[in-house]
CSV table of C-alpha atoms and ligand atoms in Angstrom, one decimal:
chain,number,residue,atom,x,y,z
A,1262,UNK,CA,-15.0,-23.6,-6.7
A,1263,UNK,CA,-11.7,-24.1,-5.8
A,1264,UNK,CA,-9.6,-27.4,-5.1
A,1265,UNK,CA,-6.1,-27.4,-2.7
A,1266,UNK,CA,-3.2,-28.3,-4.2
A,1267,UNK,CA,-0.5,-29.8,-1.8
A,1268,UNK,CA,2.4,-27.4,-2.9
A,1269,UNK,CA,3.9,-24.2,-3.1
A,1270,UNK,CA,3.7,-21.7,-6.3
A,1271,UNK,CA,7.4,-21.2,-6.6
A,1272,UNK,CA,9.6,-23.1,-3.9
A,1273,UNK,CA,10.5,-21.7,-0.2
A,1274,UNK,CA,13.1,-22.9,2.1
A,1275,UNK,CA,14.3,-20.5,4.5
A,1276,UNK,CA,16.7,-21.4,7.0
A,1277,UNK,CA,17.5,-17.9,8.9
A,1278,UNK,CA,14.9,-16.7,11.6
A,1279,UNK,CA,14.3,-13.2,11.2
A,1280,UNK,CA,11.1,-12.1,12.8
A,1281,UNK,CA,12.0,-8.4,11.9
A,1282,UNK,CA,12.2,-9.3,8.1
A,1283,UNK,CA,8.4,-11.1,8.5
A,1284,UNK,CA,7.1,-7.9,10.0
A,1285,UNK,CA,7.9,-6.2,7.3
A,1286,UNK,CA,6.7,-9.0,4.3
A,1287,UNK,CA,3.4,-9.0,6.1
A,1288,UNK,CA,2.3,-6.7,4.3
A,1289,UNK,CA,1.8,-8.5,1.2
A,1290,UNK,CA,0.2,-10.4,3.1
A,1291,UNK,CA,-2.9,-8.0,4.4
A,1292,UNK,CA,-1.5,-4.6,3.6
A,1293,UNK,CA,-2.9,-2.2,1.1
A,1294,UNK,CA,-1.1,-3.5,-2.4
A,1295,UNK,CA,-1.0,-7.1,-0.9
A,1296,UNK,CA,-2.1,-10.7,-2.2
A,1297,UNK,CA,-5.2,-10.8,0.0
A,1298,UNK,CA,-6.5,-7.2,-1.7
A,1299,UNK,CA,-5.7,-8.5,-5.0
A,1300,UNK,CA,-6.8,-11.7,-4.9
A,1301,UNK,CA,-10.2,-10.4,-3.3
A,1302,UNK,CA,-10.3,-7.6,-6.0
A,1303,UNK,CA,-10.0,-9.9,-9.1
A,1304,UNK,CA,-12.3,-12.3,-8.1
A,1305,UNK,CA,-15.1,-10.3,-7.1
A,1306,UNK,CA,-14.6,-8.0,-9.8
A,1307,UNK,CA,-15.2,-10.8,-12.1
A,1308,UNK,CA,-18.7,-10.8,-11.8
A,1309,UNK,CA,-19.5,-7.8,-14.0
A,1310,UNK,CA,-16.8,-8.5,-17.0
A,1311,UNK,CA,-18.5,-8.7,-20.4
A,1312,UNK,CA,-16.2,-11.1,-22.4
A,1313,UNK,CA,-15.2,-14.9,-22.1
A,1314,UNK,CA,-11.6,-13.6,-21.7
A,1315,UNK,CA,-11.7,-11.2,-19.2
A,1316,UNK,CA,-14.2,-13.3,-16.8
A,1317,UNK,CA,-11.4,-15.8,-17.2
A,1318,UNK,CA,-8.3,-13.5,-16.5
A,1319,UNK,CA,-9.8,-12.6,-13.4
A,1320,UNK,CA,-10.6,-15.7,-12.0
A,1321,UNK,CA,-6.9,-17.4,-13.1
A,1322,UNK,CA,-5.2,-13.9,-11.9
A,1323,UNK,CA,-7.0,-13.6,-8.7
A,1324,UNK,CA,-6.5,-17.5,-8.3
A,1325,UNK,CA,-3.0,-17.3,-8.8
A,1326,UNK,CA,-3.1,-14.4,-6.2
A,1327,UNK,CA,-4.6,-16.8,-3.9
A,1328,UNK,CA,-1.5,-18.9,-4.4
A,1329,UNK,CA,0.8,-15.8,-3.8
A,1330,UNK,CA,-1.2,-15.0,-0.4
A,1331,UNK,CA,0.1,-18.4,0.8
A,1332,UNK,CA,3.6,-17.9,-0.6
A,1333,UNK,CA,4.0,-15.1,1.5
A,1334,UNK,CA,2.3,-16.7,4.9
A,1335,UNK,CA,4.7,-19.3,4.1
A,1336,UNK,CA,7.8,-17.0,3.8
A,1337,UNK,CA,6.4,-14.9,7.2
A,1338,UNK,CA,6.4,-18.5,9.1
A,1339,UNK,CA,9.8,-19.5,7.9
A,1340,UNK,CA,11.1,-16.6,9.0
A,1341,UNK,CA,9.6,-16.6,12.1
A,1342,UNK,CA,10.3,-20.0,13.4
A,1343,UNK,CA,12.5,-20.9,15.9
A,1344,UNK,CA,13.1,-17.4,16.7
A,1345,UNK,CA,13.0,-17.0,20.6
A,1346,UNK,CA,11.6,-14.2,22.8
A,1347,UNK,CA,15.2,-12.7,23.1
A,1348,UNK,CA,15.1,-12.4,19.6
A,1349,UNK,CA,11.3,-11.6,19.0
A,1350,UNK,CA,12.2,-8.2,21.5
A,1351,UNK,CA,15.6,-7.2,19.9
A,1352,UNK,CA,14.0,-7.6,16.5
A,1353,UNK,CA,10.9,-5.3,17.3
A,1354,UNK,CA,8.4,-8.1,16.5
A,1355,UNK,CA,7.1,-7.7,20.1
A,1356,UNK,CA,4.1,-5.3,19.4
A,1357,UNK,CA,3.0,-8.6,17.0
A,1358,UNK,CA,4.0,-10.8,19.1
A,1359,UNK,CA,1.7,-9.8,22.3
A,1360,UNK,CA,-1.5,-9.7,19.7
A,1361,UNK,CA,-0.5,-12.9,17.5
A,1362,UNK,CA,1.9,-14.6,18.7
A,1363,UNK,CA,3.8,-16.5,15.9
A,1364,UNK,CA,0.6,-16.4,14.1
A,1365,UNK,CA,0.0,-15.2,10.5
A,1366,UNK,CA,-2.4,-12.4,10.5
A,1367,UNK,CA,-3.7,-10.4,7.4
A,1368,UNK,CA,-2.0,-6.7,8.2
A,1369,UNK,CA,0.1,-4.3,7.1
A,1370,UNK,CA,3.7,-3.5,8.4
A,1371,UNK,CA,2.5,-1.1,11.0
A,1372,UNK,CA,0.3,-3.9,12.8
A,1373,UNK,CA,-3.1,-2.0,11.1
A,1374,UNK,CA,-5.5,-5.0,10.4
A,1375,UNK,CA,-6.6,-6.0,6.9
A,1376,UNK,CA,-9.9,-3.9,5.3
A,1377,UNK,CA,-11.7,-4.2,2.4
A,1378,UNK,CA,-11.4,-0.2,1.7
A,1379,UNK,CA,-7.8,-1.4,0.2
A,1380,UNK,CA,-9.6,-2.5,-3.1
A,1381,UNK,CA,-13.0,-1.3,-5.6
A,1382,UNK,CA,-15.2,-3.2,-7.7
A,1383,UNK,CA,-16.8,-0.8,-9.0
A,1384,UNK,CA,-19.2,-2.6,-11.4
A,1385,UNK,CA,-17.6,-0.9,-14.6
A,1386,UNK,CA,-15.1,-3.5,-16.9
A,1387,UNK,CA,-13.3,-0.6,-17.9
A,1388,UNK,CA,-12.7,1.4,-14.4
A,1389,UNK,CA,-11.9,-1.8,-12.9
A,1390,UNK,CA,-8.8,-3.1,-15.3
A,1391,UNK,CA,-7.4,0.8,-14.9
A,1392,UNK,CA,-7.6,0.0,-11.1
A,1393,UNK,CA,-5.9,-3.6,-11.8
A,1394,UNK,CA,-3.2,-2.3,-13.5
A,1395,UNK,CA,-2.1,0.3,-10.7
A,1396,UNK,CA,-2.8,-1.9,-7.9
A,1397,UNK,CA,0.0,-4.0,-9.8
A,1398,UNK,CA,2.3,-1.6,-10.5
A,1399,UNK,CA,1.9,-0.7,-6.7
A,1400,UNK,CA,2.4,-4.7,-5.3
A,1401,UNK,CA,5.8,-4.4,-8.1
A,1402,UNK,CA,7.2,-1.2,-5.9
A,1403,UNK,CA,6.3,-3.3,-2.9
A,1404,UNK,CA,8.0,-5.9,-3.6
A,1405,UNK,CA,11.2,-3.9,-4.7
A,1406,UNK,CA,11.4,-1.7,-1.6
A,1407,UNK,CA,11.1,-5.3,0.4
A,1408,UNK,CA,14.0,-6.3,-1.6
A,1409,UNK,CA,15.7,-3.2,-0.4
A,1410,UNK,CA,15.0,-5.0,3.1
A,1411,UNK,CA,17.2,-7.8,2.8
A,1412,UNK,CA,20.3,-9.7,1.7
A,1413,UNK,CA,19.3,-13.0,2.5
A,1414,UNK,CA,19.3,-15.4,-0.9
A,1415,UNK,CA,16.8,-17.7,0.6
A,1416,UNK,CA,14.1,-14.9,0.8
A,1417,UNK,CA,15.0,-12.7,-2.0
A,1418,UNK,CA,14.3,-15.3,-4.6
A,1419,UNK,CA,11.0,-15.9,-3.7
A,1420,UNK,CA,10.2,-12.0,-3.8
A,1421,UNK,CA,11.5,-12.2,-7.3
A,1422,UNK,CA,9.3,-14.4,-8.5
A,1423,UNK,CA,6.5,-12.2,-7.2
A,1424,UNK,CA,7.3,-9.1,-8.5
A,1425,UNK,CA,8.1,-10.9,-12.2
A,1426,UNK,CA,4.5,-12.0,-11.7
A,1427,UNK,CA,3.2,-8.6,-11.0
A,1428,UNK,CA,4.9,-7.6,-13.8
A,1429,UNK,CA,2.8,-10.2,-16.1
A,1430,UNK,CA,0.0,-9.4,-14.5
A,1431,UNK,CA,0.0,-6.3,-15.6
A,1432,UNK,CA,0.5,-7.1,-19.0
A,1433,UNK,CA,-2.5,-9.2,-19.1
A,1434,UNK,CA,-4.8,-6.9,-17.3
A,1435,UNK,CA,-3.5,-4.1,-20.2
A,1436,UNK,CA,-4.2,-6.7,-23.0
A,1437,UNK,CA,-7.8,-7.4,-21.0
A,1438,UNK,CA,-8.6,-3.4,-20.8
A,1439,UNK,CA,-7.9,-3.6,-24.6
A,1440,UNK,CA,-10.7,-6.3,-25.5
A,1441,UNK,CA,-13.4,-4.2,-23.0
A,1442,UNK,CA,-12.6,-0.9,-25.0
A,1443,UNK,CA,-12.7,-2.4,-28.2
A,1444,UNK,CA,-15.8,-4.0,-27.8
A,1445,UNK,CA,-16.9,-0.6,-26.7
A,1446,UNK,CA,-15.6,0.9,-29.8
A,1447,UNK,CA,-17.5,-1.5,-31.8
A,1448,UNK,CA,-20.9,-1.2,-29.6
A,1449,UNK,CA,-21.1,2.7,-30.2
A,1450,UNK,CA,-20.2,2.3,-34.2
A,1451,UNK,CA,-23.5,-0.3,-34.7
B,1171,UNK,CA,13.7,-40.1,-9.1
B,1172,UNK,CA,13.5,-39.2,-5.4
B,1173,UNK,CA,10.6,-37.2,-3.8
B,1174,UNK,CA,12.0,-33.5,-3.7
B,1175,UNK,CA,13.2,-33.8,-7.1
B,1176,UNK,CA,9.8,-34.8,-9.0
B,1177,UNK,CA,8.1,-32.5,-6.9
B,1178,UNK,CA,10.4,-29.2,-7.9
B,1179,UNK,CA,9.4,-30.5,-11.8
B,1180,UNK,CA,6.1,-30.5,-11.2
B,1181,UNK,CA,6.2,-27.2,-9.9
B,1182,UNK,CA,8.2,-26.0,-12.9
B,1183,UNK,CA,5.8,-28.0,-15.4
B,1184,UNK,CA,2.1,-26.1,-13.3
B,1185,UNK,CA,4.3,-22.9,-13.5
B,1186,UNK,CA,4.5,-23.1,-17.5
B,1187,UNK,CA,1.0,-23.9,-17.4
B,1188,UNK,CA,0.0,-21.2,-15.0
B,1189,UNK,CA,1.5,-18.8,-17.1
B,1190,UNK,CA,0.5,-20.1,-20.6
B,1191,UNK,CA,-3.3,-20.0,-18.9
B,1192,UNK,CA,-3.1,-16.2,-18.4
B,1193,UNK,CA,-1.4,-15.4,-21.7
B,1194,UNK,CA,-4.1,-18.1,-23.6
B,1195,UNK,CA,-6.9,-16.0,-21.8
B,1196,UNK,CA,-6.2,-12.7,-23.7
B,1197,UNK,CA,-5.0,-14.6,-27.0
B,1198,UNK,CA,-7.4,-17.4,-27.2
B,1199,UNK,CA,-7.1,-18.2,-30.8
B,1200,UNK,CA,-3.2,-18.5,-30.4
B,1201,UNK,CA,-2.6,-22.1,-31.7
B,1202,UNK,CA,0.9,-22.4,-31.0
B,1203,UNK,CA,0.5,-21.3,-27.4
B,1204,UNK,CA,-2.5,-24.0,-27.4
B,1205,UNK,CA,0.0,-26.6,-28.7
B,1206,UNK,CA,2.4,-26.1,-26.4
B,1207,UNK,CA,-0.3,-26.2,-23.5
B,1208,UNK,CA,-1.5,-29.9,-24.2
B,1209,UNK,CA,2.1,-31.0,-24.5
B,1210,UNK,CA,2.9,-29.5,-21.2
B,1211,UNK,CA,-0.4,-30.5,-19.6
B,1212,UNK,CA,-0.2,-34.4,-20.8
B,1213,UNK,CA,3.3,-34.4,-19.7
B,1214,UNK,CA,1.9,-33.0,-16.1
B,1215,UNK,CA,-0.6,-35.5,-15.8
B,1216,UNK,CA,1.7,-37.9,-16.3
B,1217,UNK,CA,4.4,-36.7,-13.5
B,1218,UNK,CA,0.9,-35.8,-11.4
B,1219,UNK,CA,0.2,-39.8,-11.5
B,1220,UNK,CA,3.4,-41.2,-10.7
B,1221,UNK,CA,4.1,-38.9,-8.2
B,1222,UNK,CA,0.9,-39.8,-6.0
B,1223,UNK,CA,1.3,-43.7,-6.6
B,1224,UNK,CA,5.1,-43.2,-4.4
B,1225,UNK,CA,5.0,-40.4,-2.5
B,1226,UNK,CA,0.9,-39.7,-2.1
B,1227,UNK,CA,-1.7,-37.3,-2.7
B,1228,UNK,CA,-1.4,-33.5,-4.2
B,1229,UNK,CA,-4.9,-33.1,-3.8
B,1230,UNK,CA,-7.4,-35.0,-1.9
B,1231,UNK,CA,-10.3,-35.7,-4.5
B,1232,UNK,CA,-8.5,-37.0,-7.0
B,1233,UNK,CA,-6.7,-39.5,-5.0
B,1234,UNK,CA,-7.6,-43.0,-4.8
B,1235,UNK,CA,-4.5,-44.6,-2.8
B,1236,UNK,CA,-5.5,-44.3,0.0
B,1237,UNK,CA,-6.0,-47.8,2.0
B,1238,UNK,CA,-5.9,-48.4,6.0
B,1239,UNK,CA,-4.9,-44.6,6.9
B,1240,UNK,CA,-5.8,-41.4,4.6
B,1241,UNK,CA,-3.3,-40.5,3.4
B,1242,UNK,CA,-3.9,-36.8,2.7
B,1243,UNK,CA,-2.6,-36.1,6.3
B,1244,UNK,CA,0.2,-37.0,6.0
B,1245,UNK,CA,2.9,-34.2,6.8
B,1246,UNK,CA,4.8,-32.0,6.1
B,1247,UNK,CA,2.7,-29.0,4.5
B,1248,UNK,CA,4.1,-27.1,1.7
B,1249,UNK,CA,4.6,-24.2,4.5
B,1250,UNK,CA,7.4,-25.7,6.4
B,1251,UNK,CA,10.6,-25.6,5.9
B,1252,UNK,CA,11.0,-29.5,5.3
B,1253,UNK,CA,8.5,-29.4,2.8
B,1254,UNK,CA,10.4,-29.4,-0.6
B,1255,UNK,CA,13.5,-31.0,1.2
B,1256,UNK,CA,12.8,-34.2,2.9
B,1257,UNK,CA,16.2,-35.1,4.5
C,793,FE2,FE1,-0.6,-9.8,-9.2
């Protein structure tokens, strides 16, 4: 189960409207290599690992992820706010606009809905941590090319925080693919 | 210490333990790391509680302030802008 905590992961106080910006973010949001795939990934994955520590990196990753997901809603309505309809049109958010409003809506940058055929569980420990460690490796390059995106201090620290954590991430998902193949190892030796 | 301020250390303290979760996950039998994770944790649950007693609830069922109005509705959410810096 899961209980809310009142508070963000890492703090977010944007002051600058720029809906053009959020269209572009929203895709860690419900894109291919975003928070809602991972977080959905890890924790259903979790079912089938064999060890204490990797059913419980997969629930605390795909937890934290969970946490991401609203850091970057949060960051998508900040940026969004107070922008009017002038703004909305000369910013290209209008496509969005006309289908959500100022909503937050799991999709990618192009306006493509979120889908479940963005992640596996494919019922093998092993197959499954390879998969983890590319789909971090791919939110990391997401987060840097969003970086390339923007100058504004106020959002760019937020997104560093993230792509630090998928950098952790995928040090633990290595260190978890090491436990699966040793026990392995030790399985087909007895 | 005013609101914003106690609430950006608890954040820093449930980042440390966030973190040292994961790492503790793949390197259970790591005493130092365990160590330092009850230090950290105690010193949360103390910021946690004198927090909520002046400035109300960070989560709902653990909170037992709450007297004529409940005060887990209280705004702002941690989404908007105001949130972490109550003027
Ligand atoms: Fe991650």
């Amino acid at each position: 189960m899961w209980i809310y905590e009142k508070k963000l992961e890492f703090p977010i106080n944007i002051k600058n409207p720029n809906p053009r910006l959020a269209k572009l973010i929203i895709t860690q949001y419900g894109g291919p290599d975003g928070e809602l795939a991972a977080s959905l990934r890890y924790l259903s994955q979790r079912f089938t690992m064999p060890t204490g520590e990797t059913k419980a990196i997969l629930t605390d990753i795909g937890t934290e992820e969970l946490a991401h997901l609203e850091m970057i809603g949060t960051i998508c309505s900040q940026l969004l706010k107070g922008a009017d309809c002038e703004t909305l049109k000369a910013c290209g958010y209008d496509p969005a606009y006309v289908d959500h409003g100022c909503g937050i809506y799991p999709m990618n940058a192009s306006g493509v809905p979120f889908t479940a055929a963005y992640l596996q569980s494919k019922g093998d420990p092993e197959t499954d941590l390879i998969e983890n460690l590319a789909a971090e490796q791919k939110a990391k390059t997401t987060y840097e090319y969003l970086l390339h995106m923007t100058d504004d201090p106020d959002v760019i620290a937020p997104l560093r925080f993230l792509r630090e954590r998928e950098v952790v991430h995928f040090q633990r998902f290595g260190e978890a693919l090491r436990i699966v193949q040793d026990l392995k190892d030790r399985k087909t030796y007895y | 210490m005013d609101r914003d301020k106690m609430l950006h250390e608890i954040m820093a303290l449930d980042f440390a333990l966030i973190d040292l979760n994961l790492y503790l996950d793949t390197h259970p039998t790591c005493t130092e790391t365990i160590e330092l994770f009850n230090n950290v944790a105690k010193k949360r649950k103390v910021m946690i509680e004198s927090f909520e007693a002046m400035y109300g609830p960070l989560t709902a069922i653990n909170y037992t302030n709450s007297e004529d109005m409940w005060d887990w509705v209280e705004e702002p959410w941690p989404w908007e802008r105001k949130y972490g810096c109550k003027e």
